[in-house]
Amino acid sequence: EAGVAQSPRYKIIEKRQSVAFWCNPISGHATLYWYQQILGQGPKLLIQFQNNGVVDDSQLPKDRFSAERLKGVDSTLKIQPAKLEDSAVYLCASSLDRGSHEQYFGPGTRLTVT
Amino acid sequence: AQSVAQPEDQVNVAEGNPLTVKCTYSVSGNPYLFWYVQYPNRGLQFLLKYITGDNLVKGSYGFEAEFNKSQTSFHLKKPSALVSDSALYFCAVRDNAAGNKLTFGGGTRVLVKP
């Protein structure tokens, strides 16, 4: 079974630029999550999708971050404009459904904002 | 609100010795508890979970964890550590009342020396 795929693996941008990350969850997984992991901290949930609908985006900085999962499969996370404090690893995870206990994580995208 | 604390930033242990990584939690309802491991430049990998039942749960790679409700703890253990166990370990809690949202601790780096 293929795992969660993410791209790019690394990205370096200057502040005020925009960036987008892509995630392809495990086939058949209805629930998709985006986490932000700042160096030295645990992952923090940014947004959770159930199919193509948003379940929880309470910790998403909506003035600069946006995410979509239009067809209920792949998802993109965008930052516009980026700030220095956005430097982090962005992890995508998926689970079979909202009630599933296990989330499967992708390798992450390491973002550096200079 | 749910929270997780991992009081040790780093744990050093000699190969072959027992390994313990501490975790305490706070949740309003019944906790679902998880341990994940993160190797360099890789996503989080699921190790084990406590949902209900036996307080001692066994997981991948010889790890186990003991749920202690009175102490609100879920410490990760391995009887005999390997050098390959050196990684970053995260404890996480899920409150059923908060959907499938996982709250992670800050992580504990484990260094196993030969």
XYZ file of N, CA and C in Angstrom:
684
model
N 0.860 -1.208 0.000
C 0.000 0.000 0.000
C 0.878 1.234 0.000
N 0.629 2.147 -0.961
C 1.413 3.367 -1.014
C 1.038 4.253 0.162
N 2.034 4.997 0.631
C 1.808 5.884 1.765
C 1.325 7.243 1.316
N 1.319 8.166 2.258
C 0.945 9.546 1.974
C 2.102 10.214 1.242
N 1.797 10.835 0.116
C 2.829 11.494 -0.683
C 2.717 13.004 -0.513
N 3.862 13.648 -0.441
C 3.898 15.106 -0.347
C 4.977 15.655 -1.265
N 4.711 16.840 -1.787
C 5.741 17.532 -2.568
C 5.526 19.025 -2.465
N 6.600 19.830 -2.593
C 7.975 19.357 -2.657
C 8.464 18.895 -1.290
N 9.641 18.325 -1.199
C 10.191 17.929 0.086
C 10.841 19.106 0.790
N 11.388 20.017 0.020
C 12.044 21.196 0.580
C 11.678 22.422 -0.259
N 11.569 23.557 0.419
C 11.272 24.799 -0.268
C 11.888 25.948 0.501
N 12.575 26.814 -0.233
C 13.142 28.025 0.360
C 12.564 29.211 -0.386
N 11.957 30.133 0.357
C 11.387 31.332 -0.251
C 11.744 32.540 0.605
N 11.561 33.708 0.011
C 11.758 34.939 0.774
C 10.427 35.359 1.385
N 10.539 36.121 2.466
C 9.296 36.584 3.109
C 8.489 37.416 2.120
N 7.209 37.334 2.305
C 6.206 37.994 1.464
C 5.943 37.250 0.149
N 6.718 36.224 -0.140
C 6.407 35.415 -1.320
C 5.308 34.423 -0.970
N 4.794 33.737 -1.970
C 3.773 32.726 -1.750
C 4.356 31.347 -2.045
N 3.718 30.342 -1.463
C 4.183 28.965 -1.637
C 2.983 28.027 -1.522
N 3.086 26.892 -2.200
C 2.012 25.903 -2.134
C 2.596 24.520 -1.930
N 1.908 23.729 -1.131
C 2.313 22.357 -0.856
C 1.208 21.426 -1.331
N 1.626 20.245 -1.761
C 0.670 19.274 -2.287
C 0.712 17.993 -1.480
N -0.454 17.362 -1.318
C -0.537 16.114 -0.573
C -1.479 15.150 -1.300
N -1.030 13.919 -1.408
C -1.881 12.845 -1.935
C -2.030 11.793 -0.847
N -3.207 11.642 -0.270
C -3.373 10.707 0.851
C -3.400 9.256 0.384
N -3.457 8.373 1.337
C -3.583 6.959 1.034
C -4.941 6.723 0.355
N -4.941 5.907 -0.668
C -6.161 5.658 -1.425
C -7.290 5.164 -0.530
N -8.441 5.816 -0.658
C -9.602 5.411 0.124
C -9.752 6.109 1.464
N -8.742 6.882 1.835
C -8.819 7.601 3.108
C -9.654 8.871 2.941
N -10.715 8.963 3.740
C -11.637 10.079 3.604
C -11.174 11.326 4.354
N -10.375 11.131 5.387
C -9.988 12.251 6.242
C -8.536 12.635 5.976
N -8.329 13.922 5.816
C -6.985 14.436 5.522
C -6.668 15.574 6.477
N -5.436 15.622 6.939
C -4.997 16.615 7.922
C -3.733 17.318 7.419
N -3.636 18.587 7.735
C -2.392 19.340 7.578
C -1.916 19.781 8.958
N -0.652 19.486 9.234
C -0.027 19.889 10.491
C 1.163 20.798 10.201
N 1.432 21.681 11.136
C 2.651 22.493 11.107
C 3.542 22.047 12.257
N 4.786 21.713 11.952
C 5.728 21.306 12.994
C 6.915 22.264 12.985
N 6.932 23.154 13.956
C 8.042 24.083 14.121
C 9.179 23.351 14.823
N 10.390 23.681 14.467
C 11.567 22.999 15.019
C 11.526 22.976 16.537
N 11.659 21.777 17.103
C 11.687 21.635 18.547
C 10.315 21.501 19.187
N 9.276 21.455 18.357
C 7.910 21.339 18.875
C 7.205 20.143 18.244
N 6.093 19.769 18.847
C 5.262 18.727 18.260
C 4.395 19.290 17.155
N 3.875 18.442 16.286
C 2.989 18.912 15.214
C 1.737 19.574 15.774
N 1.288 20.610 15.078
C 0.070 21.317 15.453
C -0.897 21.256 14.282
N -2.117 20.827 14.563
C -3.110 20.696 13.499
C -3.482 22.062 12.940
N -3.413 22.192 11.620
C -3.852 23.410 10.955
C -5.276 23.264 10.442
N -5.546 22.163 9.750
C -6.853 21.979 9.143
C -7.122 20.495 8.944
N -8.393 20.133 9.057
C -8.830 18.755 8.874
C -9.984 18.731 7.876
N -9.852 17.854 6.872
C -10.902 17.661 5.880
C -11.569 16.299 6.058
N -12.854 16.260 5.841
C -13.576 15.007 5.694
C -14.119 15.027 4.267
N -13.563 14.133 3.434
C -13.813 14.218 1.984
C -13.416 15.616 1.504
N -14.286 16.387 0.913
C -13.880 17.710 0.441
C -14.380 18.831 1.342
N -14.904 18.470 2.520
C -15.394 19.476 3.444
C -14.460 19.688 4.615
N -14.426 20.922 5.113
C -13.568 21.269 6.244
C -14.270 20.893 7.551
N -13.572 20.124 8.393
C -14.104 19.728 9.692
C -13.615 20.668 10.786
N -12.336 21.024 10.721
C -11.731 21.863 11.758
C -10.629 22.699 11.128
N -10.777 24.001 11.164
C -9.715 24.903 10.717
C -9.490 25.994 11.752
N -9.759 25.657 13.007
C -9.697 26.648 14.071
C -8.292 27.201 14.311
N -7.256 26.439 13.963
C -5.891 26.910 14.191
C -5.196 27.308 12.890
N -5.944 27.486 11.841
C -5.378 27.927 10.565
C -5.368 29.448 10.513
N -4.201 30.061 10.322
C -4.147 31.540 10.195
C -4.756 31.966 8.865
N -6.019 32.232 8.883
C -6.758 32.375 7.633
C -6.414 33.653 6.855
N -5.712 34.567 7.520
C -5.328 35.774 6.776
C -4.234 35.466 5.761
N -3.513 34.374 5.950
C -2.413 34.073 5.025
C -2.396 32.630 4.546
N -3.039 31.744 5.283
C -3.046 30.326 4.929
C -4.402 29.960 4.315
N -4.353 29.100 3.303
C -5.576 28.543 2.753
C -5.309 27.103 2.339
N -6.356 26.306 2.313
C -6.218 24.905 1.908
C -7.491 24.472 1.217
N -7.318 23.533 0.311
C -8.486 23.000 -0.367
C -8.295 21.531 -0.689
N -9.421 20.864 -0.851
C -9.421 19.450 -1.224
C -10.650 19.265 -2.115
N -10.548 19.827 -3.297
C -11.717 19.996 -4.140
C -12.416 18.692 -4.507
N -11.688 17.669 -4.839
C -12.318 16.423 -5.284
C -12.290 15.361 -4.204
N -11.958 15.760 -2.992
C -11.959 14.816 -1.885
C -10.800 13.846 -1.887
N -9.766 14.140 -2.684
C -8.598 13.255 -2.713
C -7.356 14.088 -2.377
N -6.698 14.640 -3.418
C -5.512 15.460 -3.197
C -5.889 16.750 -2.481
N -4.870 17.319 -1.846
C -5.080 18.597 -1.161
C -3.885 19.508 -1.386
N -4.133 20.808 -1.376
C -3.053 21.785 -1.428
C -3.182 22.742 -0.257
N -2.056 23.128 0.281
C -1.973 24.120 1.357
C -1.155 25.281 0.812
N -1.682 26.492 0.941
C -1.004 27.661 0.400
C -0.742 28.682 1.499
N 0.385 29.358 1.373
C 0.726 30.451 2.274
C 1.006 31.676 1.401
N 0.285 32.770 1.687
C 0.466 33.977 0.913
C 0.015 35.184 1.718
N 0.894 36.085 2.084
C 2.343 36.055 1.921
C 3.015 35.355 3.097
N 4.163 34.780 2.842
C 4.867 34.049 3.896
C 5.593 35.008 4.841
N 5.692 34.586 6.096
C 6.435 35.314 7.118
C 7.571 34.423 7.621
N 8.537 35.048 8.270
C 9.679 34.290 8.781
C 9.227 33.172 9.720
N 8.198 33.468 10.532
C 7.748 32.481 11.522
C 7.004 31.295 10.902
N 6.804 31.326 9.592
C 6.175 30.188 8.918
C 7.184 29.082 8.616
N 8.446 29.343 8.869
C 9.471 28.315 8.662
C 9.160 27.127 9.557
N 8.975 25.977 8.936
C 8.536 24.788 9.662
C 8.481 23.619 8.684
N 8.164 22.456 9.235
C 7.841 21.298 8.395
C 6.325 21.181 8.352
N 5.791 21.049 7.155
C 4.352 20.911 6.986
C 4.049 19.456 6.656
N 3.320 18.841 7.576
C 3.023 17.414 7.480
C 1.583 17.206 7.034
N 1.415 16.287 6.127
C 0.082 15.864 5.721
C -0.147 14.467 6.285
N -1.341 14.209 6.736
C -1.693 12.890 7.246
C -3.078 12.518 6.744
N -3.357 11.224 6.725
C -4.698 10.781 6.351
C -5.134 9.628 7.230
N -6.436 9.471 7.333
C -7.003 8.335 8.053
C -8.236 7.855 7.301
N -8.619 6.629 7.606
C -9.719 6.020 6.859
C -10.991 6.869 6.954
N -11.286 7.302 8.165
C -12.401 8.215 8.368
C -12.194 8.954 9.685
N -13.139 9.774 10.079
C -12.977 10.609 11.274
C -12.876 9.775 12.542
N -13.495 8.601 12.533
C -13.471 7.773 13.727
C -12.250 6.881 13.834
N -11.439 6.847 12.782
C -10.248 5.994 12.793
C -9.250 6.474 13.834
N -8.624 5.526 14.485
C -7.687 5.891 15.528
C -6.309 6.213 14.995
N -5.946 5.686 13.878
C -4.591 5.848 13.372
C -4.543 6.829 12.213
N -3.605 7.750 12.305
C -3.332 8.670 11.217
C -1.990 8.273 10.606
N -1.911 8.330 9.306
C -0.703 7.977 8.570
C -0.110 9.249 7.993
N 1.167 9.462 8.296
C 1.811 10.724 7.952
C 2.690 10.596 6.717
N 2.723 11.661 5.940
C 3.669 11.768 4.852
C 5.015 12.246 5.370
N 6.020 12.357 4.464
C 7.378 12.731 4.893
C 7.513 14.202 5.229
N 6.556 15.018 4.822
C 6.600 16.438 5.152
C 7.302 17.288 4.110
N 7.008 18.581 4.153
C 7.700 19.587 3.343
C 8.372 20.558 4.295
N 9.685 20.671 4.159
C 10.426 21.603 5.018
C 10.476 22.956 4.331
N 9.845 23.942 4.951
C 9.808 25.302 4.414
C 10.752 26.202 5.190
N 11.592 26.892 4.455
C 12.462 27.911 5.051
C 12.112 29.249 4.437
N 11.754 30.204 5.280
C 11.432 31.554 4.822
C 12.570 32.475 5.256
N 13.190 33.139 4.285
C 14.354 33.993 4.586
C 14.009 35.472 4.464
N -9.860 21.825 27.405
C -8.906 21.618 26.314
C -7.944 20.489 26.683
N -7.533 19.755 25.676
C -6.636 18.641 25.912
C -5.188 19.094 25.777
N -4.289 18.433 26.525
C -2.868 18.780 26.440
C -2.025 17.563 26.767
N -0.792 17.608 26.331
C 0.168 16.536 26.554
C 1.486 17.155 26.986
N 2.130 16.535 27.970
C 3.426 17.019 28.419
C 4.447 15.892 28.346
N 5.578 16.202 27.744
C 6.718 15.287 27.745
C 7.833 16.030 28.477
N 8.069 15.684 29.721
C 8.937 16.502 30.567
C 10.413 16.466 30.205
N 10.820 15.489 29.443
C 12.243 15.352 29.095
C 12.475 15.711 27.642
N 13.385 16.677 27.410
C 13.729 17.005 26.030
C 14.554 15.892 25.389
N 15.400 15.262 26.213
C 16.266 14.218 25.681
C 16.464 13.133 26.723
N 16.549 11.907 26.242
C 16.839 10.751 27.092
C 18.040 10.036 26.485
N 19.041 9.811 27.310
C 20.234 9.077 26.877
C 20.252 7.727 27.563
N 20.528 6.696 26.796
C 20.554 5.346 27.370
C 21.589 4.510 26.615
N 22.214 3.608 27.328
C 23.177 2.711 26.690
C 22.439 1.556 26.015
N 22.976 1.110 24.903
C 22.368 -0.013 24.193
C 22.239 -1.216 25.109
N 21.079 -1.848 25.065
C 20.838 -3.016 25.907
C 20.156 -2.681 27.222
N 20.182 -1.412 27.596
C 19.513 -0.990 28.833
C 18.050 -0.671 28.573
N 17.240 -0.689 29.628
C 15.831 -0.334 29.445
C 15.670 1.152 29.116
N 14.647 1.412 28.302
C 14.355 2.779 27.862
C 12.963 3.161 28.327
N 12.847 4.352 28.904
C 11.541 4.896 29.290
C 11.444 6.329 28.805
N 10.345 6.651 28.140
C 10.057 8.016 27.703
C 8.737 8.417 28.349
N 8.759 9.527 29.095
C 7.619 9.889 29.912
C 6.607 10.764 29.172
N 5.338 10.570 29.550
C 4.251 11.359 28.958
C 3.128 11.466 29.970
N 2.630 12.684 30.180
C 1.423 12.889 30.964
C 0.439 13.681 30.123
N -0.834 13.534 30.436
C -1.856 14.130 29.587
C -2.949 14.788 30.426
N -3.730 15.606 29.764
C -4.909 16.215 30.374
C -6.015 16.236 29.330
N -7.154 15.646 29.686
C -8.285 15.605 28.764
C -9.559 15.544 29.578
N -10.624 16.098 29.080
C -11.855 16.177 29.864
C -12.606 14.852 29.896
N -12.556 14.112 28.813
C -13.268 12.845 28.761
C -12.315 11.674 28.866
N -12.684 10.578 28.249
C -11.805 9.412 28.221
C -10.727 9.601 27.155
N -9.477 9.389 27.539
C -8.398 9.656 26.580
C -8.136 8.500 25.624
N -7.826 8.868 24.411
C -7.205 7.935 23.492
C -5.756 8.401 23.375
N -4.812 7.513 23.600
C -3.410 7.903 23.709
C -2.562 7.190 22.664
N -1.577 7.902 22.161
C -0.770 7.387 21.055
C 0.703 7.734 21.279
N 1.554 6.889 20.714
C 2.970 7.208 20.586
C 3.359 7.102 19.118
N 4.100 8.129 18.685
C 4.650 8.149 17.330
C 6.159 8.335 17.424
N 6.880 7.862 16.415
C 8.322 8.041 16.339
C 8.645 8.759 15.024
N 9.639 9.628 15.092
C 10.044 10.377 13.893
C 11.540 10.242 13.701
N 11.917 9.669 12.568
C 13.314 9.571 12.199
C 13.678 10.778 11.339
N 14.952 11.131 11.252
C 15.360 12.322 10.498
C 14.822 12.347 9.077
N 14.255 13.484 8.701
C 13.751 13.712 7.348
C 12.638 12.739 6.944
N 11.949 12.241 7.939
C 10.832 11.346 7.646
C 9.622 11.769 8.445
N 8.453 11.329 8.000
C 7.226 11.642 8.717
C 7.093 10.815 9.977
N 6.042 11.084 10.715
C 5.793 10.352 11.949
C 5.300 8.942 11.648
N 5.812 7.998 12.417
C 5.366 6.617 12.280
C 4.644 6.195 13.552
N 3.505 5.563 13.380
C 2.709 5.096 14.510
C 3.419 3.954 15.219
N 3.467 4.021 16.559
C 4.068 2.954 17.360
C 3.012 2.115 18.074
N 2.133 2.795 18.813
C 1.125 2.074 19.565
C 0.039 3.037 20.035
N -1.042 2.450 20.554
C -2.166 3.265 21.008
C -2.847 2.585 22.187
N -3.461 3.413 23.025
C -4.356 2.929 24.073
C -5.731 3.510 23.788
N -6.698 2.623 23.664
C -8.079 3.065 23.478
C -8.918 2.656 24.684
N -8.862 1.396 25.014
C -9.582 0.871 26.162
C -9.012 -0.502 26.473
N -9.380 -1.051 27.635
C -8.946 -2.408 27.947
C -7.686 -2.454 28.781
N -6.839 -3.422 28.484
C -5.614 -3.660 29.234
C -4.747 -2.404 29.286
N -4.282 -2.079 30.482
C -3.496 -0.859 30.648
C -2.126 -0.953 29.999
N -1.637 -2.146 29.783
C -0.343 -2.327 29.123
C -0.581 -2.664 27.653
N -0.113 -1.781 26.792
C -0.296 -2.014 25.363
C 1.057 -2.265 24.711
N 1.059 -3.167 23.767
C 2.285 -3.503 23.051
C 2.187 -2.981 21.627
N 3.342 -2.512 21.130
C 3.333 -1.929 19.794
C 4.460 -2.437 18.937
N 4.828 -1.618 17.974
C 5.848 -1.994 16.999
C 7.245 -1.928 17.613
N 8.164 -2.691 17.019
C 9.593 -2.656 17.326
C 9.900 -2.952 18.793
N 9.046 -3.715 19.471
C 9.307 -4.107 20.844
C 8.927 -3.081 21.893
N 8.299 -1.994 21.465
C 7.866 -0.965 22.412
C 6.548 -1.339 23.086
N 6.366 -0.838 24.280
C 5.124 -0.972 25.008
C 4.891 0.292 25.815
N 3.649 0.474 26.249
C 3.336 1.648 27.048
C 2.292 1.259 28.077
N 2.366 1.919 29.225
C 1.435 1.627 30.307
C 0.547 2.827 30.593
N -0.742 2.612 30.484
C -1.719 3.651 30.787
C -1.989 3.643 32.287
N -1.831 4.796 32.933
C -2.091 4.931 34.352
C -3.077 6.082 34.539
N -4.323 5.736 34.781
C -5.363 6.758 34.852
C -5.192 7.676 36.055
N -4.814 7.119 37.188
C -4.698 7.935 38.406
C -3.575 8.954 38.294
N -2.531 8.594 37.559
C -1.405 9.509 37.378
C -1.479 10.238 36.045
N -2.520 10.001 35.298
C -2.694 10.568 33.946
C -1.396 10.478 33.157
N -0.847 9.267 33.118
C 0.414 9.065 32.408
C 0.292 7.947 31.391
N 1.189 7.998 30.432
C 1.239 6.979 29.378
C 2.698 6.881 28.931
N 3.528 6.310 29.789
C 4.957 6.246 29.526
C 5.294 5.141 28.528
N 6.207 5.445 27.638
C 6.670 4.492 26.619
C 7.885 3.754 27.167
N 7.929 2.442 26.919
C 9.026 1.646 27.457
C 9.513 0.641 26.432
N 10.801 0.308 26.601
C 11.370 -0.791 25.834
C 12.386 -1.481 26.731
N 12.290 -2.769 26.908
C 13.156 -3.464 27.870
C 14.642 -3.387 27.524
N 14.966 -3.404 26.233
C 16.369 -3.409 25.835
C 16.530 -2.523 24.592
N 17.107 -1.359 24.779
C 17.187 -0.374 23.684
C 18.250 -0.745 22.656
N 17.978 -0.365 21.415
C 18.918 -0.552 20.317
C 19.397 0.807 19.813
N 20.587 0.831 19.225
C 21.089 2.083 18.659
C 20.099 2.642 17.630
N 19.458 1.745 16.904
C 18.492 2.158 15.875
C 17.214 2.767 16.455
N 17.038 2.708 17.762
C 15.888 3.358 18.402
C 16.116 4.851 18.582
N 17.299 5.321 18.292
C 17.587 6.746 18.411
C 16.712 7.520 17.433
N 15.877 8.396 17.964
C 14.896 9.120 17.152
C 14.174 10.106 18.054
N 13.178 10.766 17.474
C 12.327 11.711 18.204
C 10.986 11.033 18.455
N 10.545 11.047 19.702
C 9.324 10.345 20.081
C 8.273 11.348 20.541
N 7.048 11.168 20.026
C 5.953 12.063 20.361
C 4.799 11.280 20.969
N 4.297 11.804 22.069
C 3.084 11.312 22.683
C 1.937 12.193 22.206
N 0.762 11.606 22.009
C -0.383 12.386 21.544
C -1.650 11.891 22.225
N -2.593 12.794 22.401
C -3.868 12.450 23.018
C -5.002 12.916 22.131
N -6.054 12.136 22.131
C -7.247 12.498 21.370
C -8.427 12.454 22.318
N -9.193 13.518 22.312
C -10.420 13.585 23.083
C -11.574 13.324 22.117
N -12.331 12.296 22.394
C -13.410 11.946 21.484
C -14.373 13.093 21.248
N -14.476 13.962 22.246
C -15.377 15.099 22.120
C -14.864 16.123 21.128
N -13.586 15.985 20.746
C -12.982 16.915 19.789
C -12.762 16.252 18.441
N -13.614 15.324 18.105
C -13.469 14.629 16.840
C -12.233 13.778 16.830
N -11.493 13.792 15.764
C -10.298 12.971 15.653
C -9.046 13.823 15.828
N -9.185 14.974 16.460
C -8.066 15.892 16.595
C -7.041 15.347 17.568
N -5.804 15.258 17.106
C -4.701 14.827 17.953
C -3.952 16.040 18.477
N -3.645 16.013 19.761
C -2.777 17.026 20.349
C -1.477 16.339 20.736
N -0.371 16.873 20.220
C 0.936 16.257 20.434
C 1.699 16.945 21.555
N 2.544 16.155 22.219
C 3.524 16.728 23.123
C 4.679 17.330 22.337
N 5.615 17.928 23.069
C 6.717 18.604 22.413
C 7.807 17.681 21.886
N 7.723 16.416 22.235
C 8.702 15.453 21.741
C 9.853 15.221 22.708
N 10.386 14.020 22.657
C 11.568 13.651 23.438
C 12.568 12.992 22.506
N 13.755 13.527 22.479
C 14.790 12.928 21.640
C 15.467 11.810 22.421
N 15.524 10.639 21.833
C 16.170 9.482 22.452
C 17.489 9.225 21.753
N 18.535 9.119 22.546
C 19.861 8.805 22.016
C 20.340 7.528 22.687
N 20.502 6.492 21.896
C 20.987 5.214 22.405
C 22.445 5.065 21.979
N 23.290 4.959 22.960
C 24.731 4.878 22.684
C 25.202 3.439 22.710
N 26.095 3.097 21.764
C 26.578 1.705 21.709
C 27.440 1.359 22.921
